[in-house]
Coordinates of C-alpha atoms in Angstrom, one line a residue:
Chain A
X1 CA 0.0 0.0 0.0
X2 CA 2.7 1.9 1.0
X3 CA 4.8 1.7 -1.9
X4 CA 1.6 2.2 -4.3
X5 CA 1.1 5.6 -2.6
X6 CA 4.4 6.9 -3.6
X7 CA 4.1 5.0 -6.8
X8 CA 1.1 7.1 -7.7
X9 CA 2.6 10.2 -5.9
X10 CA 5.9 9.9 -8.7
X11 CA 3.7 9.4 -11.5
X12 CA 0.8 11.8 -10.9
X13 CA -1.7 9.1 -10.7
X14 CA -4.3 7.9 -7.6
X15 CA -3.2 3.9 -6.8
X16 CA -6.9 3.2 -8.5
X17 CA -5.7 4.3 -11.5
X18 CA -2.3 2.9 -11.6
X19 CA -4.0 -0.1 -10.9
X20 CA -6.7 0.3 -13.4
X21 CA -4.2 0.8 -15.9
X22 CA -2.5 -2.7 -15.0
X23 CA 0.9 -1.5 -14.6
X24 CA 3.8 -3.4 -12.7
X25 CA 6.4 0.0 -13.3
X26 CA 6.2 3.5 -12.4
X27 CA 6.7 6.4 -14.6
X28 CA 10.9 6.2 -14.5
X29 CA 11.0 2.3 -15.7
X30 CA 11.2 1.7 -11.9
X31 CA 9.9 -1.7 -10.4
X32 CA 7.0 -0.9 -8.1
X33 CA 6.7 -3.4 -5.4
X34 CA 8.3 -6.7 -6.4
X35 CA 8.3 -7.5 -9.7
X36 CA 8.1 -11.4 -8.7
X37 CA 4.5 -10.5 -7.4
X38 CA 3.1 -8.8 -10.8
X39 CA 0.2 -10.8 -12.3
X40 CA 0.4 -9.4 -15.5
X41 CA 4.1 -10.8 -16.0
X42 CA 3.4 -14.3 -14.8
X43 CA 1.4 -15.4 -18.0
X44 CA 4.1 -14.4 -20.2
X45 CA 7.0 -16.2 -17.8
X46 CA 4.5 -19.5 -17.4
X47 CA 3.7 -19.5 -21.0
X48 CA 7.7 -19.2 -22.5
X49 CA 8.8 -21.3 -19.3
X50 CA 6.4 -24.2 -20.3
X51 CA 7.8 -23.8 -24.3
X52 CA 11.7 -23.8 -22.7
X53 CA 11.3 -26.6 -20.5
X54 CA 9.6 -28.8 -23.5
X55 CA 12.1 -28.0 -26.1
X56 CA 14.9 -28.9 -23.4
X57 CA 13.1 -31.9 -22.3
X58 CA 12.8 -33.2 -26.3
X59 CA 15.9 -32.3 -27.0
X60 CA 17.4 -34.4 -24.1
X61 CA 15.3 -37.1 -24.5
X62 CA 15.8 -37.4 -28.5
X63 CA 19.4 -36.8 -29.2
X64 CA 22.0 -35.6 -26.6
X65 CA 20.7 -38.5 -23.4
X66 CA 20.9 -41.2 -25.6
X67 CA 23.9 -40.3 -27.5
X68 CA 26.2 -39.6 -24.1
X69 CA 24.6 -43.0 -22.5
X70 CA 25.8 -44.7 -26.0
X71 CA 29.7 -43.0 -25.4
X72 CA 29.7 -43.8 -21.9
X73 CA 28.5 -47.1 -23.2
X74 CA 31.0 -47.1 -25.9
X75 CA 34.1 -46.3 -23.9
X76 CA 33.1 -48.9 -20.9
X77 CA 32.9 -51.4 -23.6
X78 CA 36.5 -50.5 -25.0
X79 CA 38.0 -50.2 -21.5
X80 CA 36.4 -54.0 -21.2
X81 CA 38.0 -54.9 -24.1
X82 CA 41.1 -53.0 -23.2
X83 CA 41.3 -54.9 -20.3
X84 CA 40.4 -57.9 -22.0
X85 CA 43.8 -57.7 -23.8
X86 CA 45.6 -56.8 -21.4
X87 CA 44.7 -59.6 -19.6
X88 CA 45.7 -61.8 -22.6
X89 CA 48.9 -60.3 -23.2
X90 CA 49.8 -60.5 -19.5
X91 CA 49.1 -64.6 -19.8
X92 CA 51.2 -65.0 -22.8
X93 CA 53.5 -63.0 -21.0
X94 CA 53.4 -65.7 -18.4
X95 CA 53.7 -68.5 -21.2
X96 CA 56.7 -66.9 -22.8
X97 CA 58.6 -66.9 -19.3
X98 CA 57.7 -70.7 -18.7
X99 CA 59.2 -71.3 -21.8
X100 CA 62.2 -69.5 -21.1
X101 CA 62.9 -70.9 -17.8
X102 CA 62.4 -74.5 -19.0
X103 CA 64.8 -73.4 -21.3
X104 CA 67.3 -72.4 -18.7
X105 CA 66.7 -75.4 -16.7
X106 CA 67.2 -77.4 -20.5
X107 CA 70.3 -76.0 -20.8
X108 CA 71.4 -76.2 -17.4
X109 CA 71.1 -79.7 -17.3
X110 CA 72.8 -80.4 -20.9
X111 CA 76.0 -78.2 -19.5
X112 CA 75.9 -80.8 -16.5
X113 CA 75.8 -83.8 -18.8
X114 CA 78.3 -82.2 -21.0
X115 CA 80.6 -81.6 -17.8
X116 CA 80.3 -84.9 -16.7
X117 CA 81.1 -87.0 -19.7
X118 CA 83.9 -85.0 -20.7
X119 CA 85.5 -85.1 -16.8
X120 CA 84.9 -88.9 -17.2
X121 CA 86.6 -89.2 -20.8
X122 CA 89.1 -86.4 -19.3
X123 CA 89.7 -89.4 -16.0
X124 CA 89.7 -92.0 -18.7
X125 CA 92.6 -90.4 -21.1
X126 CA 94.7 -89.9 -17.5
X127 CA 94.3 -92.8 -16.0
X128 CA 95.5 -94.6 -19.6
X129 CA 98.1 -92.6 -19.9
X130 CA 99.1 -92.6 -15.6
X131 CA 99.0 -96.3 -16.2
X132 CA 101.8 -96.1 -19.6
X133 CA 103.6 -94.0 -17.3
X134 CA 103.4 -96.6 -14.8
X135 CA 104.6 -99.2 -16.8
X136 CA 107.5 -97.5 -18.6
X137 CA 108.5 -96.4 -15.0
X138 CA 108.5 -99.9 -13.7
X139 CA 110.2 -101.2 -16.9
X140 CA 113.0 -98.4 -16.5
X141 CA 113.8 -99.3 -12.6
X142 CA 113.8 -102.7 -13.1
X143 CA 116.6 -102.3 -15.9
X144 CA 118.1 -99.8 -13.3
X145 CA 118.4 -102.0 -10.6
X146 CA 119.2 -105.3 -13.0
X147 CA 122.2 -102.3 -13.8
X148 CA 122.9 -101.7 -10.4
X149 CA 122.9 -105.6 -9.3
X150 CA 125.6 -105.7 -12.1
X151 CA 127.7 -103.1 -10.8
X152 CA 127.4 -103.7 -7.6
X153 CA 128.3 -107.5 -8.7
X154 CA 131.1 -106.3 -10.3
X155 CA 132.3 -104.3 -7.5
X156 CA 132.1 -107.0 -4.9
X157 CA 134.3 -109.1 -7.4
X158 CA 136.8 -106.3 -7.2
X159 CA 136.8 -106.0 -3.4
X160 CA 137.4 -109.3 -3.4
X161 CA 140.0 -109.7 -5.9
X162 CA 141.4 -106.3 -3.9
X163 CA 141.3 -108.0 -0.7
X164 CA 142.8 -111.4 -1.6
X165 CA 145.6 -109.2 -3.4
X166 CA 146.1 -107.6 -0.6
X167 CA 146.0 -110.0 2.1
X168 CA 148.5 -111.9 -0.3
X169 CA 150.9 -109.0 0.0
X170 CA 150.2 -108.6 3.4
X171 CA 151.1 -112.3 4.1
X172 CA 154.3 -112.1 2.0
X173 CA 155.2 -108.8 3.8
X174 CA 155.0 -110.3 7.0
X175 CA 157.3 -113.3 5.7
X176 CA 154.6 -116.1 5.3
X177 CA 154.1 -118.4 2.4
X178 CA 150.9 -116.8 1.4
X179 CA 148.3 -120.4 0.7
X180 CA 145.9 -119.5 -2.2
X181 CA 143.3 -121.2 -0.8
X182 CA 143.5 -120.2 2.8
X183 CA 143.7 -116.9 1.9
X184 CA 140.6 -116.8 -0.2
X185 CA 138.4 -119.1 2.9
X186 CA 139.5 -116.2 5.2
X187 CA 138.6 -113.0 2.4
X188 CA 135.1 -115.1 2.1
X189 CA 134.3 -115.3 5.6
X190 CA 135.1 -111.6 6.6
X191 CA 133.3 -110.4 3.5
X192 CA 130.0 -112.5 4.6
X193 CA 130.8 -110.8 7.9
Chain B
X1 CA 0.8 11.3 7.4
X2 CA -1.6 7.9 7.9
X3 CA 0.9 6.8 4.8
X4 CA 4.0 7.7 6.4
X5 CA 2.8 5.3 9.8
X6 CA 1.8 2.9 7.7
X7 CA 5.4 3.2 5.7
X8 CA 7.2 3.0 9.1
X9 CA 5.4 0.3 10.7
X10 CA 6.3 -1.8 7.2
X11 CA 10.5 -0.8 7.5
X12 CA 10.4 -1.7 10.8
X13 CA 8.8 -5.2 10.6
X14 CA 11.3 -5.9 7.4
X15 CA 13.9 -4.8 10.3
X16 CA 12.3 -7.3 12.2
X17 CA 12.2 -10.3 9.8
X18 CA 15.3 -10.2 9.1
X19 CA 16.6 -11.0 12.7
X20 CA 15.4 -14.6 11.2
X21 CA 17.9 -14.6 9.1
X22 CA 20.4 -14.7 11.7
X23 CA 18.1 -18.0 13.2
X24 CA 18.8 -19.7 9.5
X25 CA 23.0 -18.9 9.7
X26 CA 22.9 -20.7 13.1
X27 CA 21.3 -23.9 11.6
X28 CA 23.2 -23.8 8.7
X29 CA 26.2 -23.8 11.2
X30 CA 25.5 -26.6 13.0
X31 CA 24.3 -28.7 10.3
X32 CA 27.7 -28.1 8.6
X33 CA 29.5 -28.5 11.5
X34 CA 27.7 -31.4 12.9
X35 CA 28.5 -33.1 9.3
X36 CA 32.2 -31.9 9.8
X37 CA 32.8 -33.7 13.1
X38 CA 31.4 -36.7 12.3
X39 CA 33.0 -36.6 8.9
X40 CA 36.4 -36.4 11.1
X41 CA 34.9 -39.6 13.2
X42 CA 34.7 -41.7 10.8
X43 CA 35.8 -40.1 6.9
X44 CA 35.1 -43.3 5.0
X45 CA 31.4 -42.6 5.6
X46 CA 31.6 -38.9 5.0
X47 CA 31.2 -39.0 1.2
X48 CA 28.1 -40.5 1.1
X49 CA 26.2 -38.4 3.4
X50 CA 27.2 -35.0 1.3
X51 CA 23.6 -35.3 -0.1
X52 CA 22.0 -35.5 3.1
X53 CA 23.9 -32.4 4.1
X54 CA 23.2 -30.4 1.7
X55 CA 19.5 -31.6 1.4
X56 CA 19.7 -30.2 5.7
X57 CA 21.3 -26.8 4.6
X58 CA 18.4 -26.5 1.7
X59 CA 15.8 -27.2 4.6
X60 CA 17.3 -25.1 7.0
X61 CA 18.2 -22.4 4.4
X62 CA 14.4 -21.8 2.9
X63 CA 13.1 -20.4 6.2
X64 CA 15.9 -18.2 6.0
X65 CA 14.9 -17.2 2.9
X66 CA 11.2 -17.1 4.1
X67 CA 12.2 -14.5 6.4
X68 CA 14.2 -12.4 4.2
X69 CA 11.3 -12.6 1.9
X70 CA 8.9 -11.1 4.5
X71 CA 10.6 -8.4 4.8
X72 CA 10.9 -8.0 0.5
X73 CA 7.2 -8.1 1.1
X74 CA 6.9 -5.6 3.7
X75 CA 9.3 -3.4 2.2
X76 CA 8.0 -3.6 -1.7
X77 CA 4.3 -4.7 -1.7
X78 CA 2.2 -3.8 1.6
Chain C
X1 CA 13.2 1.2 -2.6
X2 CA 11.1 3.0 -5.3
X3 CA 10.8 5.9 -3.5
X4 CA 13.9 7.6 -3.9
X5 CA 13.5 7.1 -8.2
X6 CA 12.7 10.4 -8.4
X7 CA 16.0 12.0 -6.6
X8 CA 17.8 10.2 -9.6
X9 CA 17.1 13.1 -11.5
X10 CA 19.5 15.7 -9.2
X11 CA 22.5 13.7 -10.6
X12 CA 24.8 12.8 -7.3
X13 CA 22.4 10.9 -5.1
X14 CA 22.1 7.4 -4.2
X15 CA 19.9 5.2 -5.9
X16 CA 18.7 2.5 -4.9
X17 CA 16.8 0.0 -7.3
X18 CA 17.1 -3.4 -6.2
X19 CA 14.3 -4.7 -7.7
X20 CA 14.6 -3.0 -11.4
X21 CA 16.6 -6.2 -12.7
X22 CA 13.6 -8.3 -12.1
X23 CA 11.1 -6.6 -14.7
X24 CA 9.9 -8.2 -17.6
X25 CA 10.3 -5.7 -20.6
X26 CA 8.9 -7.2 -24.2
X27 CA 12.1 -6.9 -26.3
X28 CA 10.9 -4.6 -29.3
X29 CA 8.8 -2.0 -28.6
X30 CA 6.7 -0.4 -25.3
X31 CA 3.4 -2.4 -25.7
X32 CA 2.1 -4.3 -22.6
X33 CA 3.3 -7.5 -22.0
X34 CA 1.0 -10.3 -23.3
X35 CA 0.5 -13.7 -23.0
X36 CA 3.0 -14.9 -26.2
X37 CA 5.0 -11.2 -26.0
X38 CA 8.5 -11.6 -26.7
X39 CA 9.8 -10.5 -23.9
X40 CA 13.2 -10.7 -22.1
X41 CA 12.0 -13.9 -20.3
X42 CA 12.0 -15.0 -24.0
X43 CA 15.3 -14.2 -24.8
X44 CA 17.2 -15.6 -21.2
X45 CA 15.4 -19.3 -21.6
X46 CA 15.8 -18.9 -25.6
X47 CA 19.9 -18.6 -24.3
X48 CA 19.5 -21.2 -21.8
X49 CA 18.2 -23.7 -24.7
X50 CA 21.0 -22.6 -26.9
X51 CA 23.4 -23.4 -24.0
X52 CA 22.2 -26.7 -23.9
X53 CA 22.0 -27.4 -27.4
X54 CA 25.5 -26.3 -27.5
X55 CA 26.6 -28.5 -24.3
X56 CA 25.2 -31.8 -24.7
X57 CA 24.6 -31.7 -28.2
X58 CA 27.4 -30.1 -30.0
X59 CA 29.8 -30.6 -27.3
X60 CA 29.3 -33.9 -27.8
X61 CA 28.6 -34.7 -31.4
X62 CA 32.2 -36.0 -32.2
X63 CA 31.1 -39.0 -30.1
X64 CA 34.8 -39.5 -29.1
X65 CA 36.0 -42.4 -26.9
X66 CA 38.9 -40.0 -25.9
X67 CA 36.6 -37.0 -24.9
X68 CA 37.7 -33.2 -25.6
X69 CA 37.0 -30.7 -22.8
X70 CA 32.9 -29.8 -23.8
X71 CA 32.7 -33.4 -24.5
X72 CA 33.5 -33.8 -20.4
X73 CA 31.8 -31.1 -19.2
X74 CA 28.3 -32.8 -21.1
X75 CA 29.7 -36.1 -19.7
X76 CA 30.3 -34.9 -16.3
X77 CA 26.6 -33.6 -16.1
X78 CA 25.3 -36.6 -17.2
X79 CA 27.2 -38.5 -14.6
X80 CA 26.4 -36.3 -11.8
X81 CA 22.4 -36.1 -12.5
X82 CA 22.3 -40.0 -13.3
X83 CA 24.2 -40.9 -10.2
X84 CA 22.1 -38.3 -8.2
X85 CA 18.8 -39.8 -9.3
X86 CA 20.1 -43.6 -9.3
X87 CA 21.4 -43.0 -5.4
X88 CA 18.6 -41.1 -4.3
X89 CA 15.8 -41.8 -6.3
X90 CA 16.6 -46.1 -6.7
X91 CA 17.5 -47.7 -10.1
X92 CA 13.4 -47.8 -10.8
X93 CA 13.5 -44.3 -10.7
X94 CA 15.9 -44.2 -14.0
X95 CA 13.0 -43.7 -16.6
X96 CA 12.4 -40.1 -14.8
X97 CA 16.0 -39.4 -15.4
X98 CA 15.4 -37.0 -18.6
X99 CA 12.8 -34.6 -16.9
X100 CA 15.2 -34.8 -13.5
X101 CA 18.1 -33.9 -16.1
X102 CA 15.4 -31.2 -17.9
X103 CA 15.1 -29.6 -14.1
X104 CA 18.8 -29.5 -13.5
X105 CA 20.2 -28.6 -16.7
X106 CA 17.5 -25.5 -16.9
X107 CA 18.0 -24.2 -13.4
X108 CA 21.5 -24.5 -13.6
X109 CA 21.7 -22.4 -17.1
X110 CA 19.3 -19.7 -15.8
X111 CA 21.2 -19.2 -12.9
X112 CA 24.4 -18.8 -14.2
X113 CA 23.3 -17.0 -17.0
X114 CA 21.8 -14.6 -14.6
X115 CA 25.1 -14.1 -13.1
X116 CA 26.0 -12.2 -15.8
X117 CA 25.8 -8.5 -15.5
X118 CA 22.8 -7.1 -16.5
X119 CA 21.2 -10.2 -17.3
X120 CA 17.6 -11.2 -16.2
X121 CA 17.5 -14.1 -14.0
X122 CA 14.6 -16.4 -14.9
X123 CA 14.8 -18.2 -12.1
X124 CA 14.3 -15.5 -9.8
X125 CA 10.6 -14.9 -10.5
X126 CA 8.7 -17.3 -7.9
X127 CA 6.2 -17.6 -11.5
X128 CA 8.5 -19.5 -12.6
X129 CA 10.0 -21.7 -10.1
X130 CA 6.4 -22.6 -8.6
X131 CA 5.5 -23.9 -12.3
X132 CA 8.6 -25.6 -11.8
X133 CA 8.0 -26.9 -8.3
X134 CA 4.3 -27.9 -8.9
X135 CA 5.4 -29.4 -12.4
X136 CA 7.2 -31.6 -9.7
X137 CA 4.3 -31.6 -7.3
X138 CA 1.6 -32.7 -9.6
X139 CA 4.0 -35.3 -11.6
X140 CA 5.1 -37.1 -8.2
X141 CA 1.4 -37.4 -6.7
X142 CA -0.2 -38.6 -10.0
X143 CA 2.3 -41.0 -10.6
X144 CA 2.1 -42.6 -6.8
X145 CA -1.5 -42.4 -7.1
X146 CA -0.9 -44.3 -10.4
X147 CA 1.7 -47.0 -9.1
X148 CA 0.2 -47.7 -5.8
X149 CA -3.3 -46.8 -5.9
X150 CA -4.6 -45.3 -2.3
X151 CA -1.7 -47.3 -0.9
X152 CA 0.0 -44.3 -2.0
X153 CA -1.4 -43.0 1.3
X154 CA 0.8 -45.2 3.5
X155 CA 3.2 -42.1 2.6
X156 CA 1.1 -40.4 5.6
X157 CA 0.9 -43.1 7.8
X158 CA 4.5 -43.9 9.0
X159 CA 4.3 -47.3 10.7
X160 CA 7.4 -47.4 12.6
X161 CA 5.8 -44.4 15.2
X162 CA 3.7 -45.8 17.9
X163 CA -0.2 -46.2 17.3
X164 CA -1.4 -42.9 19.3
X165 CA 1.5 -40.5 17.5
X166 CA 0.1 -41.6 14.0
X167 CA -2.6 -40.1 13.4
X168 CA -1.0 -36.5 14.6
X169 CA 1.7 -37.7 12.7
X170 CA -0.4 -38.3 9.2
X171 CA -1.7 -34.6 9.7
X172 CA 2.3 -33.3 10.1
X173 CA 3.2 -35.5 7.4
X174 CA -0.2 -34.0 5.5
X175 CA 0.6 -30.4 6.1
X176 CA 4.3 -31.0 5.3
X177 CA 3.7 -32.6 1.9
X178 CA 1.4 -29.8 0.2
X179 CA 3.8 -27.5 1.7
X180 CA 6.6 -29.0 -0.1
X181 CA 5.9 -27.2 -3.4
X182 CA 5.7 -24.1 -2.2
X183 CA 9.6 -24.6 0.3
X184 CA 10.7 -26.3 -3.0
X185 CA 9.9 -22.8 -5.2
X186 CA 10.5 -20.1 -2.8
X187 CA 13.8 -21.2 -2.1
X188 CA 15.0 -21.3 -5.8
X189 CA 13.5 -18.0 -6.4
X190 CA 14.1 -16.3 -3.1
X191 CA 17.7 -17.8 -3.4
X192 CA 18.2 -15.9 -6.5
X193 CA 16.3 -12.9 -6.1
X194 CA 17.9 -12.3 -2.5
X195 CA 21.9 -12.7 -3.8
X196 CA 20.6 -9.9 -6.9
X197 CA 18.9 -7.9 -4.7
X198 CA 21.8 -7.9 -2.0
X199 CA 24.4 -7.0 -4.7
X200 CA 22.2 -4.6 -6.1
X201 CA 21.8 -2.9 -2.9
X202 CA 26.0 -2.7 -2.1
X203 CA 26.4 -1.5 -5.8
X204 CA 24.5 1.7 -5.2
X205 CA 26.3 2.6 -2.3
X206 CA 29.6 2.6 -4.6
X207 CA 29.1 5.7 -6.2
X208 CA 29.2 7.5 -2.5
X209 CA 33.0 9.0 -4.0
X210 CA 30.5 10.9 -5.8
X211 CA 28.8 12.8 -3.5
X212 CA 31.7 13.0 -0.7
X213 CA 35.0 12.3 -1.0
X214 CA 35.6 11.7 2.8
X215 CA 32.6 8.9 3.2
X216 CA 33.2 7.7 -0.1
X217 CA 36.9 6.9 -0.2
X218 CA 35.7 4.2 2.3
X219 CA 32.4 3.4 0.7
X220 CA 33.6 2.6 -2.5
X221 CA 36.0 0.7 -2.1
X222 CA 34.5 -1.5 0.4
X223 CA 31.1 -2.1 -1.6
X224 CA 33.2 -3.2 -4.4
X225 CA 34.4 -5.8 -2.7
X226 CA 31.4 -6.6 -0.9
X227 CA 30.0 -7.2 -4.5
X228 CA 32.8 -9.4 -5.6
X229 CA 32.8 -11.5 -2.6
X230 CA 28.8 -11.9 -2.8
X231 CA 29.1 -12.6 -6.1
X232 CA 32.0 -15.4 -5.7
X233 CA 29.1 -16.7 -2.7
X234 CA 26.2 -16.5 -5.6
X235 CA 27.9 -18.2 -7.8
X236 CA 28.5 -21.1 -5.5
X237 CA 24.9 -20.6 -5.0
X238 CA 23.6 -20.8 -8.3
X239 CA 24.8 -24.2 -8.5
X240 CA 23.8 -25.6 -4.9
X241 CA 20.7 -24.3 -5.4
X242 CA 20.3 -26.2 -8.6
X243 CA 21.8 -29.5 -7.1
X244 CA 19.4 -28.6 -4.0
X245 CA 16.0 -28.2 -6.2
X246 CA 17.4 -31.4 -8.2
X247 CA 18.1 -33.5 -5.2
X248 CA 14.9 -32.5 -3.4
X249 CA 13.3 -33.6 -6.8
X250 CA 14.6 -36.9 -6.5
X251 CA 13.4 -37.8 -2.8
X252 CA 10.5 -36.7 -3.7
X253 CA 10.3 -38.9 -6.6
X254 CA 11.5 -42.1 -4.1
X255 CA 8.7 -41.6 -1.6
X256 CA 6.2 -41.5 -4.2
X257 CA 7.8 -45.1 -5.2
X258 CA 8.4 -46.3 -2.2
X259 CA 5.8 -44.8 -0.1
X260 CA 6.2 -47.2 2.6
X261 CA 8.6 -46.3 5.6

């Protein structure tokens, strides 16, 4: 009421004509009272609100809701397949290392046969030629010591030969008829001695 | 002069409503803050109770807004 | 504050005309406004349409799997109004999900676009959002009246209270459900027209430098900021109050499915 009576004051009209004339705005353009609250207005808002919300509301439901529910769609069935894959890849993955460690294990275990059979042809070779070695040594020492029995066969003969020579002169020296076969009794016994 | 009494009486009462403004800023407040300490309490179950929240602050805020449009009433269209 | 429109003319005076922004001018010419007047209601939901077109049409009309930035912003709409109504609605709920997405997507537009300086906000006008509201209203009742039959009514009667509170109950619960619409508008509109009005109100104190130097070199400067930091709040506004109207949509739409408690 208030606001009318300046309303009407501004524009040089009574209230009963401002509101006989249906106006919402003063003389200046101004709002008078709230704007929100003029019944004249509210047709117009209702009427272009009603045609917004429909065109939205077919436009959403036509072409942009089902075309973003198909991309979403669309990217959670790649990200499945994606995954998919992935998942694929990851197993063959897996294969292609079990193949590679039997292979090491293969390997590992043809290296240790390898190994073996040569150590044991290796052992074989050396004990064949230890045992040559072994037999040329025991044929060179026994020709040694059939050598040495000789010398030292021949050496005894000498000392003996030595001995009765000397014992002889001895003998003689010592003015004795020096007896062949005394002399040699006596050489054999201190010799055995 | 009636006009001018009249006028008053309206500015004052907007005056008036308005203290119930204050009356929505408190329960906004606690609703908030009551979200906020239990959201500390136990954060794993914070995120789904945001809507709840906010659905409190709408409630609480409108009678705010009831008030403050009481006194956009008194002052524009009595 | 109409009163002071005719000081305007003495050049150096404070004017203030919160509610101006809210009028409803027909676009060409002076004439009254009409029922089908082209008006600049016409032309701020005309944008809003074109905003919408633009987003979740043309933003997303490359269909690509690898989305560019519009492309998100359509898809992160969609998301966020799907999961709301899915969560708080229930999956059966799902076959509302365009008009719950019609709501959001509208309110959201208006109120942003009515950010803008000198724009009109649509949704400020309680016209509109009590269309809006009893759009929801109407839809919600016939359609639980339609699914259930009168055992729609066991939305009144909460069965978990004990026998004596229910009937004082059912009245609450009466009284609380045809008031719904009208929360369910004014808050939208009051929302909106409050944050414009508020910012139109610290805006005309900033010409104060004007009229005195001594007031106004502390004026000014401090209802320019007032304005930006209101209008940093009213732009976190304009969206919680779309996500609020949305939301509030959706329970709604779950107690007229499930109307048992």
């Amino acid at each position: 009421m208030a606001t009318e009576t300046i309303a009407a004051a501004e524009s040089g009209m009574s209230p009963l004509e401002l509101e006989e004339a249906g106006k919402c705005i003063d003389a200046h353009g101004g709002a008078i009272g709230m704007p929100q609250l003029c019944v004249d207005w509210m047709g117009n808002q209702i009427f272009w609100l009603l045609v917004a919300l429909v065109v939205i509301f077919f436009v959403l439901k036509r072409v942009a809701l089902p075309r973003i529910a198909a991309i979403l769609a669309e990217r959670q069935g790649t990200i499945t397949n994606d995954i998919a894959a992935a998942e694929d890849l990851r197993a063959r993955a897996v294969e292609a290392e079990e193949a590679y460690n039997k292979a090491l294990a293969d390997a590992r275990s043809d290296a240790q046969n390898i190994v073996a059979q040569t150590k044991a042809e290796i052992k074989a070779e050396l004990d064949e030629a230890m045992a040559k070695a072994d037999a040329e040594i025991a044929a060179r020492s026994a020709e040694g010591e059939k050598k040495i029995a000789e010398i030292r066969a021949n050496a005894l003969e000498s000392v003996k030969d030595v001995a009765k020579d000397t014992a002889e002169a001895i003998v003689a020296a010592m003015g004795g008829k020096a007896d062949g076969k005394t002399i040699d009794a006596a050489v054999a016994s201190r010799m055995k001695g | 002069m009636e006009g001018d009494v009249v006028q008053m009486g309206a500015y004052i009462g907007a005056g008036l409503a308005c203290t119930g403004m204050g009356g929505a800023a408190v329960g906004i407040g606690h609703v908030v803050g009551n979200y906020l300490s239990g959201a500390l309490r136990n954060p794993s179950a914070a995120s789904g109770q945001t809507a709840t929240m906010f659905i409190g602050i709408a409630f609480s805020e409108a009678l705010g807004i009831f008030s403050f449009l009481v006194a956009l009433l008194l002052m524009f269209a009595v | 504050m109409a009163t002071e429109a005719g000081a305007a003319e003495t050049g150096h005076e404070l004017v203030f005309h919160p509610m101006d922004q809210f009028i409803v001018k027909p676009l060409f010419g002076d004439g009254p406004v009409g029922l089908f007047t082209v008006t600049n209601v016409t032309l701020w939901m005309a944008i809003t349409i074109l905003a919408t077109i633009a987003l979740l049409v043309l933003g997303t009309s490359k269909r690509a799997t690898v989305p560019t930035r519009t492309q998100s912003v359509a898809e992160l709409c969609y998301g966020f109004v799907h999961k709301m109504t899915e969560d708080v609605a229930g999956k059966d709920a799902l076959p509302y999900f365009p008009y719950i997405m019609t709501l959001f997507v509208f309110i959201v537009f208006s109120n942003f676009f009515g950010l803008i300086p000198g724009a009109f906000t649509t949704t400020s006008h309680i016209a509109v959002t009590a269309v809006l509201a009893m759009l929801v209203f109407l839809t919600v009742t016939l359609m639980g009246f339609f699914k259930h039959g009168l055992g729609f009514l066991g939305v009144f009667w909460i069965s978990s209270a004990p026998l004596a509170l229910r009937p004082v109950l059912a009245l609450i619960e009466v009284i609380s459900y045809f008031v719904r619409p009208v929360s369910h508008s004014i808050r939208l509109a009051g929302n909106m027209m409050a944050g414009h009005a508020v910012i139109k109100v610290f805006a005309a104190f900033a010409p104060m430098i004007l009229i005195s130097v001594g007031v106004g070199i502390v004026v000014t400067p401090l209802s320019i900021l007032t304005i930006a930091a209101i209008y940093a709040l009213e732009v976190l506004v304009a969206f919680i109050q779309a996500y609020v109207f949305t939301i509030l949509t959706c329970v709604y739409l779950k107690d007229a499915l499930h109307p048992h408690h």
